[in-house]
mmCIF file of C-alpha atoms (C1' of nucleotides) in Angstrom:
data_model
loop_
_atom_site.group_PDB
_atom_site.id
_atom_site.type_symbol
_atom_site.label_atom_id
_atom_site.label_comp_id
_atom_site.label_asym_id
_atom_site.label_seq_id
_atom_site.Cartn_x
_atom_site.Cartn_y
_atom_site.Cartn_z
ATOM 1 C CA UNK K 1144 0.000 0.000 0.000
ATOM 2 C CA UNK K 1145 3.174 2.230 -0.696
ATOM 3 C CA UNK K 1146 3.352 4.889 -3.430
ATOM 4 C CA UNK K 1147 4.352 3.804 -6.591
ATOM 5 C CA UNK K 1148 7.992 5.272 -7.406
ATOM 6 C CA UNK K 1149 8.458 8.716 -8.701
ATOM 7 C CA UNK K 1150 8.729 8.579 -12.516
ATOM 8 C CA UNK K 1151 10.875 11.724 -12.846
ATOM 9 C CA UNK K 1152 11.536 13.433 -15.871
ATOM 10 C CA UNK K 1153 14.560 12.698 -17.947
ATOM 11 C CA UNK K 1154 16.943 15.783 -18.407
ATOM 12 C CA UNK K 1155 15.974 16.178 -21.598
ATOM 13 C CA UNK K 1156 12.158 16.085 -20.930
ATOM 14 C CA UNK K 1157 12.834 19.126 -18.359
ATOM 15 C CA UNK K 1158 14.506 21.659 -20.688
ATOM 16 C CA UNK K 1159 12.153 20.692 -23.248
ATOM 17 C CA UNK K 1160 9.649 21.742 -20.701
ATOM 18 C CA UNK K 1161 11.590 24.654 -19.697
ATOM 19 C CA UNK K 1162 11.806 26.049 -22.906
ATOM 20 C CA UNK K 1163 8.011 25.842 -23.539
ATOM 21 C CA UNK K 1164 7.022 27.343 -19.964
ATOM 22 C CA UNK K 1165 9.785 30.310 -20.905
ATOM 23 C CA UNK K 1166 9.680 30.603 -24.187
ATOM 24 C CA UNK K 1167 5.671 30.745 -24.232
ATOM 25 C CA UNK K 1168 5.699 33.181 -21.444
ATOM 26 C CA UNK K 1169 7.946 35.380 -23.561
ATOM 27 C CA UNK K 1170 6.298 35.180 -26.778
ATOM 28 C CA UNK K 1171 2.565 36.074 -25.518
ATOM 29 C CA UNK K 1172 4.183 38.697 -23.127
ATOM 30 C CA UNK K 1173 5.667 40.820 -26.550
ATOM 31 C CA UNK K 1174 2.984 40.081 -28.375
ATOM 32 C CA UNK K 1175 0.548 41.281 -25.622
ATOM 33 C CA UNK K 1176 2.897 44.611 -25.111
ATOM 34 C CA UNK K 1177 2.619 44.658 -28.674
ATOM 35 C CA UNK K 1178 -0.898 45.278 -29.227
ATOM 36 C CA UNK K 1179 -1.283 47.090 -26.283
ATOM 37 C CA UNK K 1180 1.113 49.906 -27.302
ATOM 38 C CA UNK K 1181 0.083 49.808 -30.924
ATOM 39 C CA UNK K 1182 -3.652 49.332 -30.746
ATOM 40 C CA UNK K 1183 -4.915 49.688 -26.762
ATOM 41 C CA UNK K 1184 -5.993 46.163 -26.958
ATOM 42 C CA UNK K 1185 -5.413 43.291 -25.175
ATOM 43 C CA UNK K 1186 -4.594 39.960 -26.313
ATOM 44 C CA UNK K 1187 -7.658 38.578 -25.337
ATOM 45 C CA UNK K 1188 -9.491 41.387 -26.460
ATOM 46 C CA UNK K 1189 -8.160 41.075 -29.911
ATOM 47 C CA UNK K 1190 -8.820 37.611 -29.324
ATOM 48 C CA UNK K 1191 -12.833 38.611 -28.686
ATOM 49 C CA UNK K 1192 -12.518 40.729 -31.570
ATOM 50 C CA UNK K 1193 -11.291 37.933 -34.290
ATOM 51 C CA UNK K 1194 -14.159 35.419 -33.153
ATOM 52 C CA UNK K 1195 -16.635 37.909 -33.535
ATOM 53 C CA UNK K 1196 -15.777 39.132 -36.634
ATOM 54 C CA UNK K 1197 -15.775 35.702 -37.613
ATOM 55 C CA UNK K 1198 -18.980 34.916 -36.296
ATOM 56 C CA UNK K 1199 -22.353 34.769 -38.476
ATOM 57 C CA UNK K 1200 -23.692 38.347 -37.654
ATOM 58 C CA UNK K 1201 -20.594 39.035 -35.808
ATOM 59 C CA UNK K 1202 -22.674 37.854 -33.011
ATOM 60 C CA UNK K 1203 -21.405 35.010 -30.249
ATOM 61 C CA UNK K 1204 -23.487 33.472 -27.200
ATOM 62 C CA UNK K 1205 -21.012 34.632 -24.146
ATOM 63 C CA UNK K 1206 -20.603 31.165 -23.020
ATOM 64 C CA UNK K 1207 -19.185 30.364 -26.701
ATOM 65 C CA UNK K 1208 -16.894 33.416 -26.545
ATOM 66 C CA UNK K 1209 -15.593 31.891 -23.326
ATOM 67 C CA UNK K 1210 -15.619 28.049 -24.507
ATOM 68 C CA UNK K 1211 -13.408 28.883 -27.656
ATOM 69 C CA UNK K 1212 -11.295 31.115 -25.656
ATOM 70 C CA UNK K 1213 -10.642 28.645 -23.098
ATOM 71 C CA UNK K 1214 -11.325 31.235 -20.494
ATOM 72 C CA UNK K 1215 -13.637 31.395 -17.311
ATOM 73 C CA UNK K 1216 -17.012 32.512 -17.952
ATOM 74 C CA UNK K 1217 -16.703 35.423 -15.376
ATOM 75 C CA UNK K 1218 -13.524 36.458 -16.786
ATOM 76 C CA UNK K 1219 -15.906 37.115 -20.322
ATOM 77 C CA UNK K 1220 -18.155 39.071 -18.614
ATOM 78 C CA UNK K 1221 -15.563 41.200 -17.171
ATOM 79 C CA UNK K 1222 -13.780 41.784 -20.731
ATOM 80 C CA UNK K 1223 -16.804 42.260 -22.521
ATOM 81 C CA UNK K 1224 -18.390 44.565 -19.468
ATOM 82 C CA UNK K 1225 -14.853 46.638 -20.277
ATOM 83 C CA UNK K 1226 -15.421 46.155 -24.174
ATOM 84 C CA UNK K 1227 -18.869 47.099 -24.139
ATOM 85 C CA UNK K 1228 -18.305 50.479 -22.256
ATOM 86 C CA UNK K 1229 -15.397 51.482 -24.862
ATOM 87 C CA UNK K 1230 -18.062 50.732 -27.372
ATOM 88 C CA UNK K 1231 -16.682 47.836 -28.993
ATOM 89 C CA UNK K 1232 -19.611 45.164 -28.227
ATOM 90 C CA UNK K 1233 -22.679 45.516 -27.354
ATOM 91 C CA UNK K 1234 -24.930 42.973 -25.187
ATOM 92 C CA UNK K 1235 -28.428 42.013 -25.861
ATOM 93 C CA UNK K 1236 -30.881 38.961 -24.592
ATOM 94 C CA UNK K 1237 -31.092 36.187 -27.040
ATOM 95 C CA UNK K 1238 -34.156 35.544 -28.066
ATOM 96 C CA UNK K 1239 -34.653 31.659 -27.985
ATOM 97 C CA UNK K 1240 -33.036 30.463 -24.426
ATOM 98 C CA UNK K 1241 -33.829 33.602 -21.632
ATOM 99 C CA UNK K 1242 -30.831 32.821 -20.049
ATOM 100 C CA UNK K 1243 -28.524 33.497 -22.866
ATOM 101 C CA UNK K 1244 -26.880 36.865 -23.945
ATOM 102 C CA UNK K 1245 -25.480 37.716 -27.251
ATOM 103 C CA UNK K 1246 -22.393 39.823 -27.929
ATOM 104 C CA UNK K 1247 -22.079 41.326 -30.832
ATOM 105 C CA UNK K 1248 -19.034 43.730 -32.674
ATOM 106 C CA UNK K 1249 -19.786 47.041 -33.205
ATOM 107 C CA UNK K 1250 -18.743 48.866 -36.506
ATOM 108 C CA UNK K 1251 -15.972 50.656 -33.869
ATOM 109 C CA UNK K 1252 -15.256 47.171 -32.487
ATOM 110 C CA UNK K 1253 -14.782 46.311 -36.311
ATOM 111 C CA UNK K 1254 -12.464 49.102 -37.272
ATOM 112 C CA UNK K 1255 -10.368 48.859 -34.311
ATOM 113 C CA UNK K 1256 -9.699 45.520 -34.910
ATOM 114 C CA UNK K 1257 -8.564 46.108 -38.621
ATOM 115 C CA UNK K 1258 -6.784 48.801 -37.221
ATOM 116 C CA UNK K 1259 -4.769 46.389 -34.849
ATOM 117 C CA UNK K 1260 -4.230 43.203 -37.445
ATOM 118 C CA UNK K 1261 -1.498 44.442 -39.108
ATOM 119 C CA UNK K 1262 0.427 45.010 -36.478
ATOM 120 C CA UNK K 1263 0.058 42.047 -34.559
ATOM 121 C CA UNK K 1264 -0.117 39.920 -37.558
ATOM 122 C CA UNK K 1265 3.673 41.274 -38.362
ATOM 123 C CA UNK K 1266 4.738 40.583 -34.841
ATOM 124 C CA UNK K 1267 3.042 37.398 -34.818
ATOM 125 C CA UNK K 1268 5.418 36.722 -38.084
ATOM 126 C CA UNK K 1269 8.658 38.693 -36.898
ATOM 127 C CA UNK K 1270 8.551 36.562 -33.450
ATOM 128 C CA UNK K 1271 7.449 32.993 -34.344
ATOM 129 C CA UNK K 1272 6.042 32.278 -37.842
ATOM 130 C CA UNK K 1273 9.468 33.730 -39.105
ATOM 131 C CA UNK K 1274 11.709 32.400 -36.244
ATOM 132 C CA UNK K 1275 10.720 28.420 -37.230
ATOM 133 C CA UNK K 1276 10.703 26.199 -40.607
ATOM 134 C CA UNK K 1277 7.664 25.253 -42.076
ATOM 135 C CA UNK K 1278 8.125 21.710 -40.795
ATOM 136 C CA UNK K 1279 8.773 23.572 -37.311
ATOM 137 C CA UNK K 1280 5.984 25.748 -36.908
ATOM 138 C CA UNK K 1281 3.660 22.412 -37.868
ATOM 139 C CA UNK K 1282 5.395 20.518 -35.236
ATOM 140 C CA UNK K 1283 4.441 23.061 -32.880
ATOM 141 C CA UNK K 1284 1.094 23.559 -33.766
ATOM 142 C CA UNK K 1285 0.090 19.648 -33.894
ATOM 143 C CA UNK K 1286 1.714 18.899 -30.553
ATOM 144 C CA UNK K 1287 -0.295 21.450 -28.695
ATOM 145 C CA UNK K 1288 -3.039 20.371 -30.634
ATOM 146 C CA UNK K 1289 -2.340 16.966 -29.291
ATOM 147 C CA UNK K 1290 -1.878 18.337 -25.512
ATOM 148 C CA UNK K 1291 -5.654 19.720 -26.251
ATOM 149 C CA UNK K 1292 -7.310 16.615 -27.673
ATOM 150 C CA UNK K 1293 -5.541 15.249 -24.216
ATOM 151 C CA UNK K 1294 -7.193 17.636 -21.571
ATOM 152 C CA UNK K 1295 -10.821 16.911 -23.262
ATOM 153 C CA UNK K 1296 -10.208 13.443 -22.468
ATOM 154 C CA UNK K 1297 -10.329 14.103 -19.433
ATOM 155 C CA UNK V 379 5.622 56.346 -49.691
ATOM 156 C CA UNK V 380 3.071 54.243 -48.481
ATOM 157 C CA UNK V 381 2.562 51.242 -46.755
ATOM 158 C CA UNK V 382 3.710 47.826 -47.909
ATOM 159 C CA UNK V 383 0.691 45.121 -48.210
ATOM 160 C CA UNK V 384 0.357 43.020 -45.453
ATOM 161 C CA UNK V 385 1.144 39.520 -45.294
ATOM 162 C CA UNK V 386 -1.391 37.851 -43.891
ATOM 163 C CA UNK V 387 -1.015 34.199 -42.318
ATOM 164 C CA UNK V 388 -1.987 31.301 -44.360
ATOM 165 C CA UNK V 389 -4.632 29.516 -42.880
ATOM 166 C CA UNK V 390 -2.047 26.707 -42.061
ATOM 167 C CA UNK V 391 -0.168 28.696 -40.199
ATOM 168 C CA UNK V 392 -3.045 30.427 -38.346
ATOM 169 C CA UNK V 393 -4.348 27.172 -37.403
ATOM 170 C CA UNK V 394 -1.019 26.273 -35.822
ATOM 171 C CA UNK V 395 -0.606 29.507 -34.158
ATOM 172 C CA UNK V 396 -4.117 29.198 -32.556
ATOM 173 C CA UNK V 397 -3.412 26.209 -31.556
ATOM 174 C CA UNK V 398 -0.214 27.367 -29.840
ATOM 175 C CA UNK V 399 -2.017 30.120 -27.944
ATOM 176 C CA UNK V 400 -5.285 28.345 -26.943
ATOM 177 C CA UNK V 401 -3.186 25.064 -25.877
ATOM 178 C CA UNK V 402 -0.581 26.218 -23.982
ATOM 179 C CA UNK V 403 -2.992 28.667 -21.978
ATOM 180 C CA UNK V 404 -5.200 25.413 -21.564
ATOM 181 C CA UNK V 405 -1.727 23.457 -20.380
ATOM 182 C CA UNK V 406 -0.082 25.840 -18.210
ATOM 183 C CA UNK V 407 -4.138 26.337 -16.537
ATOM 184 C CA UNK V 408 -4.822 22.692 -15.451
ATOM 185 C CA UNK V 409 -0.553 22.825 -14.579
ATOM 186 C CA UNK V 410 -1.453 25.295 -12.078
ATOM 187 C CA UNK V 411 -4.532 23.918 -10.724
ATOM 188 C CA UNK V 412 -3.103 20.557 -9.341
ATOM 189 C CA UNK V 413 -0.367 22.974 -8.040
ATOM 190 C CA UNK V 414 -2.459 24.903 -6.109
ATOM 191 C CA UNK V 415 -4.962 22.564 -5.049
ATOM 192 C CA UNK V 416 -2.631 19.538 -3.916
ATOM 193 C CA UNK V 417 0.120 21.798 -2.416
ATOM 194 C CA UNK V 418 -1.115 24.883 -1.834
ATOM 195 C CA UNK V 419 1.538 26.943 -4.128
ATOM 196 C CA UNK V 420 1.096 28.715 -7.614
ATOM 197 C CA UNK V 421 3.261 27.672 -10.268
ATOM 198 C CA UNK V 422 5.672 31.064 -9.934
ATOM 199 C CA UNK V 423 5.974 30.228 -6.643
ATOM 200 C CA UNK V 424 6.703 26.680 -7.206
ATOM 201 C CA UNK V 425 9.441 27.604 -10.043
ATOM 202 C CA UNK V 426 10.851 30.134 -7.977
ATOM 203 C CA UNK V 427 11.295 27.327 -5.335
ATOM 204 C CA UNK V 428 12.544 25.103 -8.171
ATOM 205 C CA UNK V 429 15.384 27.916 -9.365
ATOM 206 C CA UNK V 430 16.322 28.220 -5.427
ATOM 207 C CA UNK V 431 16.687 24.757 -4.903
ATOM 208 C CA UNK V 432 19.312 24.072 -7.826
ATOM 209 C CA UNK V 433 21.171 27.445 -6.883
ATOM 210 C CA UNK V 434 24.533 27.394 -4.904
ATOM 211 C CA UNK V 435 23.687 27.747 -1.365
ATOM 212 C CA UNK V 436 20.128 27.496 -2.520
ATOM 213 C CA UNK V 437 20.627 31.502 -3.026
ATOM 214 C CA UNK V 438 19.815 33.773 -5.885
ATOM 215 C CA UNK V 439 19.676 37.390 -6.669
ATOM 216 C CA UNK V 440 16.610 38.804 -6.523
ATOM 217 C CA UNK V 441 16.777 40.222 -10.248
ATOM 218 C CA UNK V 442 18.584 36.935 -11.655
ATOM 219 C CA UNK V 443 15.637 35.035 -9.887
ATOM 220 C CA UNK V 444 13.105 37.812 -12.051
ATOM 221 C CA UNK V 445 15.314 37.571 -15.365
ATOM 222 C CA UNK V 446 15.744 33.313 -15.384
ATOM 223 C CA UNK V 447 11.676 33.638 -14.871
ATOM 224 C CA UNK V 448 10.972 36.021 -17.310
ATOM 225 C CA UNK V 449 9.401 38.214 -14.441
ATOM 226 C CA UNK V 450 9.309 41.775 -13.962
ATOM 227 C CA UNK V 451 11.192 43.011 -10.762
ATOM 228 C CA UNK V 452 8.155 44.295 -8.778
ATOM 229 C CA UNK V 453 6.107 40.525 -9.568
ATOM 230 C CA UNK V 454 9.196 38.970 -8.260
ATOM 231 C CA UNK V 455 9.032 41.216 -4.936
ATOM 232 C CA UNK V 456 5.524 41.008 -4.445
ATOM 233 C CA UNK V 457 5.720 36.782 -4.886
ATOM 234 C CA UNK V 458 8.594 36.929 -2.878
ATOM 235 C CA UNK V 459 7.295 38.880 0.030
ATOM 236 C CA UNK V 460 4.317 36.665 0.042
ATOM 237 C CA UNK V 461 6.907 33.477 0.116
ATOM 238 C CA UNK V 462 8.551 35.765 2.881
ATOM 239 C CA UNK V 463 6.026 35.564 5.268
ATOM 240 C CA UNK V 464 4.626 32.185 4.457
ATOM 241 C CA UNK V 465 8.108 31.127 5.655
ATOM 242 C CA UNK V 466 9.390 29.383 2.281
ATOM 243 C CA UNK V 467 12.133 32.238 1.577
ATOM 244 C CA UNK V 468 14.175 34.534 3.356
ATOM 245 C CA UNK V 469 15.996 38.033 1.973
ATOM 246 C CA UNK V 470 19.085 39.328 3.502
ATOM 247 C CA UNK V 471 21.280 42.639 2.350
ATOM 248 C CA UNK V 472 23.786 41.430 -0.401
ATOM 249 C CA UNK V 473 27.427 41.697 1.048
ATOM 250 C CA UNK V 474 29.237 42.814 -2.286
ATOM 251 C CA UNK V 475 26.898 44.569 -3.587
ATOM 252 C CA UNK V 476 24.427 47.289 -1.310
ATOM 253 C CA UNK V 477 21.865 47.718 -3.764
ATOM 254 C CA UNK V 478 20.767 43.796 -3.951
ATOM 255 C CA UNK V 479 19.147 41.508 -2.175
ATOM 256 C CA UNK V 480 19.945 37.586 -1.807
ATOM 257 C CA UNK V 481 16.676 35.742 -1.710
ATOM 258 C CA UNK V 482 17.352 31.798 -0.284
ATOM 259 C CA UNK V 483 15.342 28.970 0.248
ATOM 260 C CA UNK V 484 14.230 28.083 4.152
ATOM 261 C CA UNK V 485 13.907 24.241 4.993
ATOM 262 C CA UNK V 486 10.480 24.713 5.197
ATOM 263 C CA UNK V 487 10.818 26.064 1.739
ATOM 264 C CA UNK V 488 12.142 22.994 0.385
ATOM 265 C CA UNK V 489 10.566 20.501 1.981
ATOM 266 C CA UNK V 490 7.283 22.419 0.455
ATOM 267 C CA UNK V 491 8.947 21.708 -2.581
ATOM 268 C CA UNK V 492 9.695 18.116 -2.146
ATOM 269 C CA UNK V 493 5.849 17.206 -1.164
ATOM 270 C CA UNK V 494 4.863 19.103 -4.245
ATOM 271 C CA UNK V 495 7.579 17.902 -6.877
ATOM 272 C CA UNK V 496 5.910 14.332 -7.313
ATOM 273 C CA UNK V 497 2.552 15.743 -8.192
ATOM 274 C CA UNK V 498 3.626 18.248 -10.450
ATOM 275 C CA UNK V 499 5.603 15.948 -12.442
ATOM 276 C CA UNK V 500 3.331 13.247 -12.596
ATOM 277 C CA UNK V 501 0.628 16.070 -14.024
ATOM 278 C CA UNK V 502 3.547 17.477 -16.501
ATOM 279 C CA UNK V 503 3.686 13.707 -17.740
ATOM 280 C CA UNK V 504 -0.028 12.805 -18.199
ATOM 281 C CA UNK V 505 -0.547 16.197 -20.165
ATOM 282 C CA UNK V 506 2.379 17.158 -21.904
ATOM 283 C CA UNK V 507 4.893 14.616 -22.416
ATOM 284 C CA UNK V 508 2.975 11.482 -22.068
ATOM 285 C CA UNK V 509 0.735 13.116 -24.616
ATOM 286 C CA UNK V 510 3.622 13.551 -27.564
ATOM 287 C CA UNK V 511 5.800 11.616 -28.688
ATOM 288 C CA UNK V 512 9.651 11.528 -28.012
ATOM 289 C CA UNK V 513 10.030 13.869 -31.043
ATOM 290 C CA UNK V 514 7.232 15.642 -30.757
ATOM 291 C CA UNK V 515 8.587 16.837 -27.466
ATOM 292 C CA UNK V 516 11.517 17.856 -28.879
ATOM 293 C CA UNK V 517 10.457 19.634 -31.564
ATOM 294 C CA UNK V 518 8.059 21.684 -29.199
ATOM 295 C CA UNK V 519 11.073 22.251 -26.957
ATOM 296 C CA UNK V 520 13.222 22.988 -29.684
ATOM 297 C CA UNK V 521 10.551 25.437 -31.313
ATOM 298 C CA UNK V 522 10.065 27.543 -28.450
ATOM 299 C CA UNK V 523 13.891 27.670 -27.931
ATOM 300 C CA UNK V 524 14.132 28.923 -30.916
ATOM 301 C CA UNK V 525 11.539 31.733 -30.431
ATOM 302 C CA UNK V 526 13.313 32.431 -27.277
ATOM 303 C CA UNK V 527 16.686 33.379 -29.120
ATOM 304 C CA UNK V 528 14.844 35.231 -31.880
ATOM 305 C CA UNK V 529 13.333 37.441 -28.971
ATOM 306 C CA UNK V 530 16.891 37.736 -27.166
ATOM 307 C CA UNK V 531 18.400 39.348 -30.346
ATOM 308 C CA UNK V 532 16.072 42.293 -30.591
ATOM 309 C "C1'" DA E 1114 -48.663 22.689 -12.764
ATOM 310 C "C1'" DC E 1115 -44.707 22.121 -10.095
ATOM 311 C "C1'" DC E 1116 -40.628 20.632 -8.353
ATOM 312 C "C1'" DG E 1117 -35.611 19.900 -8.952
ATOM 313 C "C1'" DG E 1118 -31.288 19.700 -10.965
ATOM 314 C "C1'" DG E 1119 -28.664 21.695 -14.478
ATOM 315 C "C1'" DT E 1120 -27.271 25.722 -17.443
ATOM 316 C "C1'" DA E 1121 -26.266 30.943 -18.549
ATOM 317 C "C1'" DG E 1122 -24.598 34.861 -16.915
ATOM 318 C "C1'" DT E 1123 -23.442 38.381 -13.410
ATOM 319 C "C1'" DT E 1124 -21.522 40.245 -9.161
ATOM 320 C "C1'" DG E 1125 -18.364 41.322 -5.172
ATOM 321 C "C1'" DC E 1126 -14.370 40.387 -3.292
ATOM 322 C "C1'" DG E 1127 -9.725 38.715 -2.662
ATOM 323 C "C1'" DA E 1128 -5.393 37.462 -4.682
ATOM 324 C "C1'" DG E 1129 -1.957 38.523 -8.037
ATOM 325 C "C1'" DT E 1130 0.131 41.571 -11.653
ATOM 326 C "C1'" DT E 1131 1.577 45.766 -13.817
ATOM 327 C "C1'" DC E 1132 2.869 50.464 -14.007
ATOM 328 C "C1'" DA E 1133 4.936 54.610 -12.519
ATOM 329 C "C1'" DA E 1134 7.340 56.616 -9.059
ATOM 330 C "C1'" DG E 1135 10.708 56.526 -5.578
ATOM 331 C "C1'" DC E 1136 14.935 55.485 -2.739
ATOM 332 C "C1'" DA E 1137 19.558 53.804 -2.246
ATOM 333 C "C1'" DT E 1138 23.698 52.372 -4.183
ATOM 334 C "C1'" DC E 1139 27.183 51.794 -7.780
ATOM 335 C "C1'" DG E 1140 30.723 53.268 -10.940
ATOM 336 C "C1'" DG E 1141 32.756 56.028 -14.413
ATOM 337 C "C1'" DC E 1142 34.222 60.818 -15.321
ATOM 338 C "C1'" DT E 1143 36.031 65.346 -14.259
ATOM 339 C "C1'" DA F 1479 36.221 64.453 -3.807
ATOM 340 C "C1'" DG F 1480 31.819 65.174 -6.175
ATOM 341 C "C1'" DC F 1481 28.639 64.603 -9.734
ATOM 342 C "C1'" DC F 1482 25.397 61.901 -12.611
ATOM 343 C "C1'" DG F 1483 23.358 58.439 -15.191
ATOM 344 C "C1'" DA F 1484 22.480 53.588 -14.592
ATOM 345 C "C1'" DT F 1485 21.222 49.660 -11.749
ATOM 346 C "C1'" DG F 1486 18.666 46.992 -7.889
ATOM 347 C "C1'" DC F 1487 14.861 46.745 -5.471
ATOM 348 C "C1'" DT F 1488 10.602 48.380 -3.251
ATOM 349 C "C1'" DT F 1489 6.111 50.668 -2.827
ATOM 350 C "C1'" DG F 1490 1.218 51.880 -3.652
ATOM 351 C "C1'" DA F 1491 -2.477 52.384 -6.755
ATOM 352 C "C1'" DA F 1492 -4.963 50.681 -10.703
ATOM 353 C "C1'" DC F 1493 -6.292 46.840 -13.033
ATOM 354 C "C1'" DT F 1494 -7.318 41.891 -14.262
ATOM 355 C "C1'" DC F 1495 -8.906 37.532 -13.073
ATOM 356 C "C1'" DG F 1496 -10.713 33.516 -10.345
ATOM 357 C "C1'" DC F 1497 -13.835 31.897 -6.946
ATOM 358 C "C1'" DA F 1498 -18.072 31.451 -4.704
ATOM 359 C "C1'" DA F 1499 -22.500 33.037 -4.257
ATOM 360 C "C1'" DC F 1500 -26.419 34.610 -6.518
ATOM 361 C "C1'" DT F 1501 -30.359 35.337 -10.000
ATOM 362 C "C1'" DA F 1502 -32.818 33.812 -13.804
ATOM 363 C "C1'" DC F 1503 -34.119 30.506 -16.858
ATOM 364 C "C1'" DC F 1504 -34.523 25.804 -19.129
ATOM 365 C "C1'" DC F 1505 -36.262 21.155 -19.231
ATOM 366 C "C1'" DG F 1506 -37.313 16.557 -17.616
ATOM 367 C "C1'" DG F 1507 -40.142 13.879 -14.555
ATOM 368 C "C1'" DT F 1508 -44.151 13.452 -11.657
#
DNA sequence: ACCGGGTAGTTGCGAGTTCAAGCATCGGCT
DNA sequence: AGCCGATGCTTGAACTCGCAACTACCCGGT
């Protein structure tokens, strides 16, 4: 009735892990100071922007907004509450399920994020599209992908 | 004189960054959740106890503690007060140098560390590198190392 | 029709982070 | 020796976010 052994990591497995703890910290921290000096946005408020602008009627549910950002419902309602009162979104009941509430862009919302997608596209490229092969930047994208597919198992 | 065209991500490599952003956020979240819940310390808090246990005299600068983080100085003070008066860390006056401060780990500090370690790494395993393969691990190390240098040259 | 458990969203508060400002010290220069 | 910009660290206020509690609504079963 003992604990089973510790199965450390090798020393290879911890710098890997290292480098993606740093070098991910890094990467959205420029990218966030980025935006936030060129545009007055956030990351996740650019982040709000993109999915509604890619959204039929540039509308979302709130709880979709949060599921596809992979944040904490409360932590929506405080961005869009923000959002909203900059005049970015706006907030209205949706009309089949009375509990729901649909966010919608507003033509400012709109313009200020094709203001701030240059930008942060170019930074995006400068810092890690451009920094990585092809064959790299697919590696990258599939394992995470992977490490997703693996937490919804869950 | 005007602007050059953008160039826009492929949908490829959007895909892959997305992936990047919403998994690791998703990763370093759950990370931080066993953390906190099964020893009572945030993952800063455990790296910074991590960094001071594989320091000489389990010592460290207070800035070279904030730099090998990727912290700014005042998050480093403010963790490390907290730390302080939990009893994990102690500060004391550097000798050779009057401006700095030498942060160091307390016994109680490390054996914190020591009942968290096995958790941790058995939750790093199941959702990171259990999750890839042995190269997909080390192209996601070696990816983000890369990104790392590419930001150290600016 | 009504309960009851589950879902959608909001709110207040506490914990953590950043930002700007500040203090003390260092070190090169005159 | 004395200045002066740079460095090391701290402080307090503003801000962001998570948690728990709360309201409102949906829907299945009785």
């Amino acid at each position: 009735m003992d604990t089973p052994p510790v199965r450390w990591l090798t020393e290879e497995q911890q710098r890997h892990w290292r480098s993606f703890l740093d070098g991910s910290a890094r990467l959205t921290e420029v990218l966030g100071r980025q935006l936030e000096q060129d545009a007055d946005l956030s990351l996740s408020e650019y982040e709000v922007l993109v999915r509604l602008s890619e959204a039929p009627e540039r509308t979302l549910r709130m709880s979709l907004l949060a599921d596809s950002l992979a944040h904490s419902r409360s932590r929506i309602t405080h961005t869009i509450r923000r959002m909203e009162t900059r005049g970015f979104v706006e907030r209205r009941a949706c009309a089949v399920d009375g509990r729901g509430v649909n966010c919608s862009m507003t033509a400012l919302g709109f313009a200020r994020l094709e203001a701030a997608a240059p930008g942060h596209v170019e930074a995006v490229r400068t810092h890690l599209v451009d920094a990585l092969s092809e064959e790299q930047l697919r590696a990258l994208g599939e394992a995470l992908a992977a490490v997703h597919r693996r937490l919804g198992e869950a």
